[in-house]
Coordinates of C-alpha atoms and ligand atoms in Angstrom, one line a residue:
X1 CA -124.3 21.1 -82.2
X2 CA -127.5 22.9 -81.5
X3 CA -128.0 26.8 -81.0
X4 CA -130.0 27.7 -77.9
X5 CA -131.6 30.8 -77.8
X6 CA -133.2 32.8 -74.5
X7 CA -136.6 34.0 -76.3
X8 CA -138.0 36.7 -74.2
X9 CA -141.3 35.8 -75.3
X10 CA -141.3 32.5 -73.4
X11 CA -138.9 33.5 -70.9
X12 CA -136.8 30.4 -71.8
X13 CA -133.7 28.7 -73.6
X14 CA -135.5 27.2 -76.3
X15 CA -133.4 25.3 -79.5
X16 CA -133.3 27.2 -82.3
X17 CA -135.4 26.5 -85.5
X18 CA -135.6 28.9 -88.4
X19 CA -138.8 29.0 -90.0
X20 CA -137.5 28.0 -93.5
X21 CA -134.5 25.3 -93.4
X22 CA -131.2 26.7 -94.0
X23 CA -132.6 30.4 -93.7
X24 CA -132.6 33.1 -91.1
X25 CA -134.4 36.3 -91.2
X26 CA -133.0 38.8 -88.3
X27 CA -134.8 42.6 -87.6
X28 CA -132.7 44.3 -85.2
X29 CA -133.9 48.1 -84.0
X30 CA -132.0 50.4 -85.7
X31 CA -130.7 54.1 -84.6
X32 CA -132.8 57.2 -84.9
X33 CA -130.9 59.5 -86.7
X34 CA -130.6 62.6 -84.8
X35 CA -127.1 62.5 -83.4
X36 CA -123.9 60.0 -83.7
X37 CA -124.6 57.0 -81.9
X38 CA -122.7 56.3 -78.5
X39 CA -120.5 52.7 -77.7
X40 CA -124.4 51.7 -75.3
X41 CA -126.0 51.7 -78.8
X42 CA -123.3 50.0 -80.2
X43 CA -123.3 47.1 -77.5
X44 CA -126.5 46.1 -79.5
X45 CA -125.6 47.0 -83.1
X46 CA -122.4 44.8 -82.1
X47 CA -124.1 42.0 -81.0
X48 CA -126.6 41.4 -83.2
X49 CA -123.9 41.7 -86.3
X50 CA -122.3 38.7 -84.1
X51 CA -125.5 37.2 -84.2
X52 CA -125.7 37.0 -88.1
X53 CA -122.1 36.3 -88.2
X54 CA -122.4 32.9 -86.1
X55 CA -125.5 32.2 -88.1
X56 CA -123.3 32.3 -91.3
X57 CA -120.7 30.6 -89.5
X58 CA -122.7 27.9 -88.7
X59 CA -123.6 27.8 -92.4
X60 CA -126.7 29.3 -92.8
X61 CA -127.7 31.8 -95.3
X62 CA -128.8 35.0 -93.2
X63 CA -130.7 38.3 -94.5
X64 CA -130.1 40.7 -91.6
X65 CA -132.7 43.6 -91.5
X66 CA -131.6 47.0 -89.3
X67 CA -134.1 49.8 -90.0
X68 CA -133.2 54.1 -90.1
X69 CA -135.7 56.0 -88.0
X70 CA -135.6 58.7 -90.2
X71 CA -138.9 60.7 -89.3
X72 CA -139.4 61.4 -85.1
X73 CA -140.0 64.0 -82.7
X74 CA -136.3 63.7 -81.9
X75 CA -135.2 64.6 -85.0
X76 CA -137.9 67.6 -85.3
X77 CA -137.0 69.1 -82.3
X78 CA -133.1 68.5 -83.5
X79 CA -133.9 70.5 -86.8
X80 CA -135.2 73.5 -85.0
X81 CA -132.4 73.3 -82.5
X82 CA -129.7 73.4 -85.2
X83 CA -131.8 75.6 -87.6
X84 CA -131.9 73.0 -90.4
X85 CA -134.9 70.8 -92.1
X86 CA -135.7 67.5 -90.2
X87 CA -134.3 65.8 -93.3
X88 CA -131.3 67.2 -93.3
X89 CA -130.7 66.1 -89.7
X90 CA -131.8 62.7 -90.6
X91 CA -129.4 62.4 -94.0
X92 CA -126.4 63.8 -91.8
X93 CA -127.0 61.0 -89.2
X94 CA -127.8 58.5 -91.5
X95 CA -124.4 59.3 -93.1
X96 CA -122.3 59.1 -89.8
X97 CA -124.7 56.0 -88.6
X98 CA -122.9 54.5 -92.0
X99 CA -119.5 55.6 -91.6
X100 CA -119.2 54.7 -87.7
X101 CA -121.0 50.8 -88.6
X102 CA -118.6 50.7 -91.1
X103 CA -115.3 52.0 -89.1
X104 CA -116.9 49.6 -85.6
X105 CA -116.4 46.9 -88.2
X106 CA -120.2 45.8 -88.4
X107 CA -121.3 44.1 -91.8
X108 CA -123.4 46.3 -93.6
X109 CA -126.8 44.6 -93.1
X110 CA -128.4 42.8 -96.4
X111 CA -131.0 46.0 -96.0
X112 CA -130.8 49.1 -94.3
X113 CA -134.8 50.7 -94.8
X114 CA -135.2 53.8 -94.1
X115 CA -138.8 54.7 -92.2
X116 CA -139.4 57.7 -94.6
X117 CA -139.1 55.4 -98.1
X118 CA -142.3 53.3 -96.5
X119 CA -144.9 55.7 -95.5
X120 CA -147.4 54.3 -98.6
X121 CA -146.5 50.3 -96.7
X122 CA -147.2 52.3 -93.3
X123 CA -150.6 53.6 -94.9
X124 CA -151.9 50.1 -96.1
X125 CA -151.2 48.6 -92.7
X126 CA -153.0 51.6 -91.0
X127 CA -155.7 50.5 -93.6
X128 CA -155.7 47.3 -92.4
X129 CA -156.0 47.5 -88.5
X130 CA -158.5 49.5 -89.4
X131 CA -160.7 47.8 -91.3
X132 CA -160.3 45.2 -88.8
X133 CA -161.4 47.1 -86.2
X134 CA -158.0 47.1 -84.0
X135 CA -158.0 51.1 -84.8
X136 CA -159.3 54.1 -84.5
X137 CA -159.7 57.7 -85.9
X138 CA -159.7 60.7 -84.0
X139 CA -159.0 64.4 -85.1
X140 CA -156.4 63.1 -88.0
X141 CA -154.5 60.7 -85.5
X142 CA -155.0 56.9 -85.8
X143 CA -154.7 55.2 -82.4
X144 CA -154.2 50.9 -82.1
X145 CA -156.7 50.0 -79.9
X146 CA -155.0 47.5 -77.6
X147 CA -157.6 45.8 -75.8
X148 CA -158.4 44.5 -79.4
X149 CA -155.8 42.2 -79.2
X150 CA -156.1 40.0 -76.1
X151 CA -152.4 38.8 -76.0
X152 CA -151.2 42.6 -75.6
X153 CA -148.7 42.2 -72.9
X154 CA -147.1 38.6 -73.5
X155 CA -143.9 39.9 -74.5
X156 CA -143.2 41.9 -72.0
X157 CA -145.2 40.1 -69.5
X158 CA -148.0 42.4 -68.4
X159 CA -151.5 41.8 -68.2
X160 CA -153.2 44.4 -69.3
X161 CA -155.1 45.2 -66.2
X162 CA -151.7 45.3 -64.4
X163 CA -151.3 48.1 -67.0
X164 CA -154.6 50.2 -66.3
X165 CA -153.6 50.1 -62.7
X166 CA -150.3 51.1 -63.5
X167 CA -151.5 54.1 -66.2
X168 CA -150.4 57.9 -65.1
X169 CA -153.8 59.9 -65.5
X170 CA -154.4 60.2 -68.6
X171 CA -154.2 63.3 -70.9
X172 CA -155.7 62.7 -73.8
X173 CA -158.7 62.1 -73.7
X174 CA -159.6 61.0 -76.8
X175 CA -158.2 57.4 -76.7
X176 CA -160.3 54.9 -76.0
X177 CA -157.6 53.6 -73.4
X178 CA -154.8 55.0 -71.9
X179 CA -152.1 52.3 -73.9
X180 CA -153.3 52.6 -77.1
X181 CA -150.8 53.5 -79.1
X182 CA -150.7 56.1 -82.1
X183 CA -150.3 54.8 -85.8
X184 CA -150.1 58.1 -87.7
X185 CA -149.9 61.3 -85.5
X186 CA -151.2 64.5 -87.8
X187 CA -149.0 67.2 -89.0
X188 CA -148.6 70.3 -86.5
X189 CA -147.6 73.8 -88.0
X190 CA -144.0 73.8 -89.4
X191 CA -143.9 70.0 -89.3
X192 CA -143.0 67.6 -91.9
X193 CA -146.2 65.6 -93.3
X194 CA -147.8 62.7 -95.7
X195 CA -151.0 62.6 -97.3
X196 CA -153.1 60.0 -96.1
X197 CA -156.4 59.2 -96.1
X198 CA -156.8 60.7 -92.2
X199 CA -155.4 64.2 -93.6
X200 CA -151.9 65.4 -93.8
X201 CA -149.7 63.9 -90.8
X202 CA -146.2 60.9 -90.0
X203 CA -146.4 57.9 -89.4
X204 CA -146.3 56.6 -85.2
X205 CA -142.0 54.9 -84.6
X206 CA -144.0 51.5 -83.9
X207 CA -145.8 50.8 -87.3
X208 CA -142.2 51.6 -89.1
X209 CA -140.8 48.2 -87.6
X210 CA -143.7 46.3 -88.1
X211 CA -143.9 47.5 -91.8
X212 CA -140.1 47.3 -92.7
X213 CA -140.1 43.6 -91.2
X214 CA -142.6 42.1 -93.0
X215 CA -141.5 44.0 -96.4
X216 CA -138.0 42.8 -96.5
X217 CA -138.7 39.4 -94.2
X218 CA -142.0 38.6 -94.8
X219 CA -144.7 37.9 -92.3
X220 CA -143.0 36.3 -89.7
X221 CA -139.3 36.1 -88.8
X222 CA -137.2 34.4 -87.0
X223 CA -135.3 36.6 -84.8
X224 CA -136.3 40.2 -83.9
X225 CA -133.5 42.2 -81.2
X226 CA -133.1 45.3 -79.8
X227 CA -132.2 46.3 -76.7
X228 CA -134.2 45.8 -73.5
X229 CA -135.3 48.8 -73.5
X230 CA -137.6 48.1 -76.2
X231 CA -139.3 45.0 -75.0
X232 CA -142.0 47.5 -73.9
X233 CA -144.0 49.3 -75.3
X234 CA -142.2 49.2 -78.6
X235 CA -141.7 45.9 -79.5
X236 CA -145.3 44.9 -77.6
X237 CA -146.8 47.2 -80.1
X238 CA -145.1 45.5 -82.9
X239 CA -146.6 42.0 -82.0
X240 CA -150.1 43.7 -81.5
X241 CA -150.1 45.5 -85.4
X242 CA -148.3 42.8 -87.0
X243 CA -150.5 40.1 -85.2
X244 CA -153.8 41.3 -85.8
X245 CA -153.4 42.2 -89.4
X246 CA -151.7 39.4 -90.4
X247 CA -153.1 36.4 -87.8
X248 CA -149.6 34.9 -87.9
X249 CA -146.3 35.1 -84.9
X250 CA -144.6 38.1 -86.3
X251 CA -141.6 36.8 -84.8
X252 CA -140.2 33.1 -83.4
X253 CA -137.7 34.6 -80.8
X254 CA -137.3 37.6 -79.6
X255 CA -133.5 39.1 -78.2
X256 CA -132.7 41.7 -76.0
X257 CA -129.4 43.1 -75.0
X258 CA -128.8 44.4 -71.5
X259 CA -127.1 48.1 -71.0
X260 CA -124.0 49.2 -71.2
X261 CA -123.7 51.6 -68.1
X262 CA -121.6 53.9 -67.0
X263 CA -121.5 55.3 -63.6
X264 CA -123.8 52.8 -62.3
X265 CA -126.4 54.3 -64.9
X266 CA -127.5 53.0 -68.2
X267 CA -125.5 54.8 -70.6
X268 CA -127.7 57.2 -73.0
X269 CA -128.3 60.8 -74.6
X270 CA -130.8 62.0 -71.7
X271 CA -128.3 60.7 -68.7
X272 CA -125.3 62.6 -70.4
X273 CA -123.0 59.6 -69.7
X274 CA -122.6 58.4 -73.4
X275 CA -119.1 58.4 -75.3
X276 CA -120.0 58.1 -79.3
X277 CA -118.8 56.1 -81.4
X278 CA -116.7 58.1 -83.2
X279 CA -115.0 59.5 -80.2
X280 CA -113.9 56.6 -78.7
X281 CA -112.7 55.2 -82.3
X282 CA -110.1 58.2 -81.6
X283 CA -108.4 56.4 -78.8
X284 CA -109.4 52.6 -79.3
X285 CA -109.1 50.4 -82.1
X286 CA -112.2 48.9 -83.1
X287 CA -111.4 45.5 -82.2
X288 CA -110.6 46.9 -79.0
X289 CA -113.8 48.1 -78.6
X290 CA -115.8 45.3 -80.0
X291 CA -113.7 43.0 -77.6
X292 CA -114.8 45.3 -74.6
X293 CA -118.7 45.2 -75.4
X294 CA -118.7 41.2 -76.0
X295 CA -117.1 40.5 -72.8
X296 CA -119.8 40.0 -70.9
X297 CA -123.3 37.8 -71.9
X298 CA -125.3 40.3 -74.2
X299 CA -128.2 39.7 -71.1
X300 CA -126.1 41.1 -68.5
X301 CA -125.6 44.5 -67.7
X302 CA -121.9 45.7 -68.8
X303 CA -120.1 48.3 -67.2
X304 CA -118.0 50.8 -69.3
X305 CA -115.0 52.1 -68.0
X306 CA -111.6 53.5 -69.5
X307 CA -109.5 50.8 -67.7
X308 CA -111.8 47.9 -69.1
X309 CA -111.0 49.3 -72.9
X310 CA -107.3 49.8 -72.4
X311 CA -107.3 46.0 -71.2
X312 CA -109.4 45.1 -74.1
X313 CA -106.7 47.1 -76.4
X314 CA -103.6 44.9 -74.9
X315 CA -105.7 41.6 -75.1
X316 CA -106.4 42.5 -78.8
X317 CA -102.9 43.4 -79.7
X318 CA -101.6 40.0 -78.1
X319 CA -104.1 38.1 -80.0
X320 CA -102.3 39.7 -82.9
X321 CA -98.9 39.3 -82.3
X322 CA -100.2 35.4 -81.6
X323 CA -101.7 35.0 -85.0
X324 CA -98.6 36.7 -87.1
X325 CA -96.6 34.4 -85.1
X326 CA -98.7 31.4 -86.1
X327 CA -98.9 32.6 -89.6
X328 CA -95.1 33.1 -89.9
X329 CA -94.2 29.9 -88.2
X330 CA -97.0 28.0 -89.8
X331 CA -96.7 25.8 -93.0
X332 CA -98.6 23.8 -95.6
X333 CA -98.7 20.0 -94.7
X334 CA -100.2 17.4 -92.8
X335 CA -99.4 16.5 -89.5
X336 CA -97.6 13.1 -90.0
X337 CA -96.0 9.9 -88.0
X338 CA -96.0 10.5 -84.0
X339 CA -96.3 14.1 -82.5
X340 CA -94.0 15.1 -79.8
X341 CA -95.7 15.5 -76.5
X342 CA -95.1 19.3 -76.5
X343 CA -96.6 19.1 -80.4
X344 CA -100.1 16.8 -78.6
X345 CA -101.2 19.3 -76.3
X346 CA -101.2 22.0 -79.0
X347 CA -103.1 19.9 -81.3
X348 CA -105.3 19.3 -77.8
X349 CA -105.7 22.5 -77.1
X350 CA -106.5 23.6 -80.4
X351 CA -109.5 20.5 -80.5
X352 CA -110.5 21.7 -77.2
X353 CA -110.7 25.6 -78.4
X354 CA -112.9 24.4 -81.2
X355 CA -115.3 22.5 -79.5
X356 CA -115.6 24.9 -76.3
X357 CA -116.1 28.1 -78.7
X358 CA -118.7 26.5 -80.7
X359 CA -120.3 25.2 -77.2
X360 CA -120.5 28.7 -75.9
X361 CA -121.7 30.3 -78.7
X362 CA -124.2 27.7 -78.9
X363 CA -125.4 28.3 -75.3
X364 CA -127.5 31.5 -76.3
X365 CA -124.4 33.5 -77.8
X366 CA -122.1 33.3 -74.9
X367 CA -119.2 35.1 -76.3
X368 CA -117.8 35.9 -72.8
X369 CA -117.0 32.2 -72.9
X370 CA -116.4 32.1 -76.6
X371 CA -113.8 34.8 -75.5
X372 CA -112.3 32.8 -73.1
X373 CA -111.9 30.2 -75.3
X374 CA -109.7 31.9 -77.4
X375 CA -107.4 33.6 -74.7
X376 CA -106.9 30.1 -73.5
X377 CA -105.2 28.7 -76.9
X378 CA -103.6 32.2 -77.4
X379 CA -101.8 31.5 -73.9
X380 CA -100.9 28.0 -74.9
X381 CA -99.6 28.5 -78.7
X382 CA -97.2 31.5 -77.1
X383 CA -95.8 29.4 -75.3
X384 CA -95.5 26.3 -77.3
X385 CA -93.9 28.8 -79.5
X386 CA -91.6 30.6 -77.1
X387 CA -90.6 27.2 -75.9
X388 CA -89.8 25.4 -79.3
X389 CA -88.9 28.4 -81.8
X390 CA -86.0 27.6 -83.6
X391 CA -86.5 23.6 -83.7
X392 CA -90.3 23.8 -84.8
X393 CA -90.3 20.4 -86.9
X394 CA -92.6 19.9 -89.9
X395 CA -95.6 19.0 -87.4
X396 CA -95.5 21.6 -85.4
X397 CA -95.4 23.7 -88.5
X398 CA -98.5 22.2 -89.8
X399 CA -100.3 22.3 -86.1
X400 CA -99.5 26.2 -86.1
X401 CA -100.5 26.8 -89.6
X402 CA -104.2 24.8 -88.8
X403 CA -104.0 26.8 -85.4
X404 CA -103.6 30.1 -87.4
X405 CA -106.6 29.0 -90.0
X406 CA -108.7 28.5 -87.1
X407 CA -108.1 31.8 -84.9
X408 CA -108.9 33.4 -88.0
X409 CA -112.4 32.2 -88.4
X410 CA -113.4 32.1 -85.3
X411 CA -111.8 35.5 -84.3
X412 CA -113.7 36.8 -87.5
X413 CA -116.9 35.6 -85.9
X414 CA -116.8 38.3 -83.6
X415 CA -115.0 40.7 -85.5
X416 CA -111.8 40.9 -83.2
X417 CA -109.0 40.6 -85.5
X418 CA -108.5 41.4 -89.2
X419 CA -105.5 40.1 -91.2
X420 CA -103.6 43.6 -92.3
X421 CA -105.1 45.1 -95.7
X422 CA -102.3 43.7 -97.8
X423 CA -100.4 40.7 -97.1
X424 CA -97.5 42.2 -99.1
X425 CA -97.1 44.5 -96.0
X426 CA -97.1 41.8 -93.7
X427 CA -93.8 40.1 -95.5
X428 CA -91.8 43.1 -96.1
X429 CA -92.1 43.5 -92.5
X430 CA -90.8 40.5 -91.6
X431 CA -87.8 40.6 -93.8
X432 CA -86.9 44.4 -92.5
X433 CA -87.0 42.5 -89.0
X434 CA -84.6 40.0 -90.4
X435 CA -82.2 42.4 -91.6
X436 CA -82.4 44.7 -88.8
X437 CA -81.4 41.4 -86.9
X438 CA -78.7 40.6 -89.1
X439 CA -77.3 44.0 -88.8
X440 CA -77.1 43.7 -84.8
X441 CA -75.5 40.5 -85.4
X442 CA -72.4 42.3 -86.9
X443 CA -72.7 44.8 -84.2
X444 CA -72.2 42.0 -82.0
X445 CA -69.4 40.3 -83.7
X446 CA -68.2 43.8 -83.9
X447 CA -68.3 44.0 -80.1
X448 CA -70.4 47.0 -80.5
X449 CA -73.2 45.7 -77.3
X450 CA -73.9 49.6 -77.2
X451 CA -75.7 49.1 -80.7
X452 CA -76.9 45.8 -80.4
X453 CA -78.7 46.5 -77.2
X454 CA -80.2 49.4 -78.9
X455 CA -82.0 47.9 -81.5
X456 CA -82.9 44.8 -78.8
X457 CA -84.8 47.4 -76.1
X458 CA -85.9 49.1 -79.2
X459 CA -87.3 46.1 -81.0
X460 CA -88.7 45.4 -77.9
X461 CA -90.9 48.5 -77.5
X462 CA -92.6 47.5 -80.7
X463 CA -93.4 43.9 -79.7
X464 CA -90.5 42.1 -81.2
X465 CA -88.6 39.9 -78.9
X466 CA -85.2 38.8 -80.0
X467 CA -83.3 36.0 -78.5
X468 CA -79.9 35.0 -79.0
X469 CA -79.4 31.3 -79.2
X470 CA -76.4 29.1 -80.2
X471 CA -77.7 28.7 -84.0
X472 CA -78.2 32.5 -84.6
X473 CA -80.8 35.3 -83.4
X474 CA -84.0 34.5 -83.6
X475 CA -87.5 36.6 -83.1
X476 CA -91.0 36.8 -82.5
X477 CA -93.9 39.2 -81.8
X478 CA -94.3 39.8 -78.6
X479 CA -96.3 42.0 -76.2
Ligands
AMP1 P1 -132.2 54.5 -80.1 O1 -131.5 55.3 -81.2 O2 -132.2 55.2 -78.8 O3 -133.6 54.1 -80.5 O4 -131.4 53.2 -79.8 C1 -130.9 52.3 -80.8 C2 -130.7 50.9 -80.2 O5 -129.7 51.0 -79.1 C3 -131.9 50.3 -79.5 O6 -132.0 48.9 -79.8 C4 -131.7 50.5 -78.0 O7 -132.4 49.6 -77.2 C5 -130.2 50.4 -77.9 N1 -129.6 51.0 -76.8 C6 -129.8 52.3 -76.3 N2 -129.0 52.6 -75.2 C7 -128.4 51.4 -74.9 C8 -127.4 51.0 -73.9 N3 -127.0 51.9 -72.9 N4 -127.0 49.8 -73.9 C9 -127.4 48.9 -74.8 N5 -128.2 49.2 -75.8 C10 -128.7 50.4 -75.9
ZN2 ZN1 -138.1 49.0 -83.9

């Protein structure tokens, strides 16, 4: 099956073709580091890790850039605020940028660069657009001059008329027009600075992406995301540099993920209406919270409220008591000989969640409908397993055991569900249960219902269901 992707550059679902068989290169906007970063960041970070993760899926062998903004106004004027150096508000970020990835259950991406570890790259390029005439020196800055590159605008879909007309009066005077963009900004008093050949000054946020792309992706890449925010003017920028120094597409398709809002707004620092990361890890798991921000297509808008993450916390937690269920019930073996009727539509359903996940995922990462896909075969193996426990035959064990195998990768593609950290707990669990039911069946032959009915109600609250049938007691996870 074939991967369709929207590119924003064409304004179209086109199929998906990586540059080098086999190979996919992916640059995804990173944070700035200058506070925690809050669940509307982490709608993109979260998708795009889902991104690489079907493309491995799918079999092919991804190097996944996401870049550090480590040097920005926001992070200067952060410094003096907490009375610290700019670099040690950027190394405390970059720390809890780590930790929270890693705790939100993203793969660490093949490279993390950091924009302060490729000022001398940043330099050369400057170099570069210079030479070529794209740029300009004025008083230590370096400005891109835009109307040097006659496709400025395609991404986001501007002419760049449309964009003089639309240009605030300008106040600084010195550009040649008012888009062009600064490449290296020089140092003021008290802030931190490079040497370059335009006198002591940092680098401009745009020529950081462009720089850390084509170091650790080469010249042109196949996929380059970020949220839509940055379609203009950052990533326009990006295309104009990397286009005019190089002559080639800088990248094949470009992604963009819609907000996450909250109160109608798009959720960010300046609005006020962010939760970070690390907050909301407090209260939600982070399958939970993964489950939330993949519910809807990554290019529609997705509301956040508490509600919709205490849902997505019971969905996840039923998803789990479906897979230890399969895992416990399942067994080794092929499915041999006729299958039952009730045995067929679980082996349907479980062909049919196959091809329908793979189908939306295909259709320009739909995991709404990959979602969907799931919490349909979750319904259906619960109740072929309420219906049939304690006469599952050697089939059905072999159907739920291929049923657990797949939930597991395809559950793992979007990072919803991760088989506990030792297997080992997982079994002694399951024999306490079994001897917990084995003392309420004494209690029972005891006539002691006040004890039995204990440990049922209490079972119950954790998820176990017990039900007495005429061969014993038998029990499940259950929500
Ligand atoms: P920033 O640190 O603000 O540059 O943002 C890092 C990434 O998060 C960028 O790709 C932004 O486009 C993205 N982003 C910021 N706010 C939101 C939001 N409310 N919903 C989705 N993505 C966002
Ligand atoms: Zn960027």
């Amino acid at each position: 099956m074939s991967l369709r992707i929207y590119n924003t550059l064409t304004r179209r679902k086109e199929e998906f073709r990586p540059l080098e068989e086999g190979k996919v290169r992916i640059y995804c906007c990173g944070p700035t580091v200058y506070d925690y970063f809050h669940i509307g960041n982490a709608r993109t970070f979260v998708f795009f890790d889902v991104v690489r993760r079907y493309l491995e899926f799918k079999g092919y062998d991804v190097r996944y850039v996401q870049n550090i903004t480590d040097i920005d106004d926001k992070i200067i004027n952060r410094a003096h605020e907490m009375g610290i150096s700019p670099k040690e508000v950027a190394d405390r970020f970059t720390q809890a940028y780590l930790e929270d990835s890693r705790s939100l259950l993203i793969k660490p991406p093949t490279v993390n660069p950091k924009a302060t570890e490729h000022i001398p790259d940043m330099i050369e390029l400057i170099k570069r657009l210079i030479d070529k005439g794209a740029a300009y020196v004025v008083d230590g800055d370096v400005y891109f001059d835009v109307r040097s590159f006659p496709e400025y605008g395609k991404l986001s879909g501007r002419s760049l008329d449309d964009l003089l007309a639309g240009a605030r009066v300008e106040v600084d005077e010195r550009k040649r027009h008012p888009e062009d963009f600064a490449l290296w900004k020089s140092a003021k008093p008290g802030e931190p600075w490079w040497e370059s050949p335009w006198g002591r000054g940092r680098p401009g946020w745009h020529i950081e992406c462009s720089v850390m792309a084509m170091k650790h992706l080469g010249e042109t890449i196949d996929i380059h995301g970020g949220g839509i925010d940055l379609i203009f003017p950052h990533h326009e920028n990006e295309i104009a540099q990397s286009e005019t120094a190089t002559g080639k597409p800088f990248a094949r398709y470009w992604m963009h993920v819609a907000f996450l809002r909250a109160g109608g707004r798009r959720m960010g620092k300046s609005e006020g209406n962010f939760i970070f990361v690390r907050d909301a890890l407090k209260r939600f798991k982070p399958e939970a919270i993964r489950l939330f921000l993949l519910s809807a297509h990554y290019r529609s808008p997705l509301d956040y409220t508490e509600e919709r993450l205490a849902e997505a916390e019971g969905a996840v937690s039923r998803l789990r008591n479906c897979l230890l269920n399969l895992k416990r019930f399942g067994a080794e073996g092929k499915v041999k000989g006729e299958l039952a009727e009730e045995e067929r539509k679980l082996a349907d359903a479980l062909e049919e969640l196959k091809g329908k996940f793979e189908e939306e995922m295909d259709d320009d990462f739909n995991t709404a409908g990959a979602i969907g896909a799931i919490f349909d075969f979750v319904s259906h193996a619960n109740k072929f397993i309420a219906e049939n426990q304690g006469r599952f035959t050697d089939n059905a064990r072999a159907l739920m055991r291929e049923a657990y195998e797949t939930l597991l990768k395809l559950t793992d593609v979007l990072g919803i569900y991760r088989e506990e950290r030792r297997s080992g707990d997982e079994e002694l669990i399951s024999k306490l249960i079994d001897l917990i039911v084995e003392i309420r069946h004494e209690a029972r032959q005891r006539k002691d219902w006040a004890t039995a009915d204990k440990i049922r109600d209490r079972l119950a609250q954790l998820g176990i269901k017990l039900q007495d049938t005429r061969e014993g007691t038998i029990w499940r996870f259950e929500d």
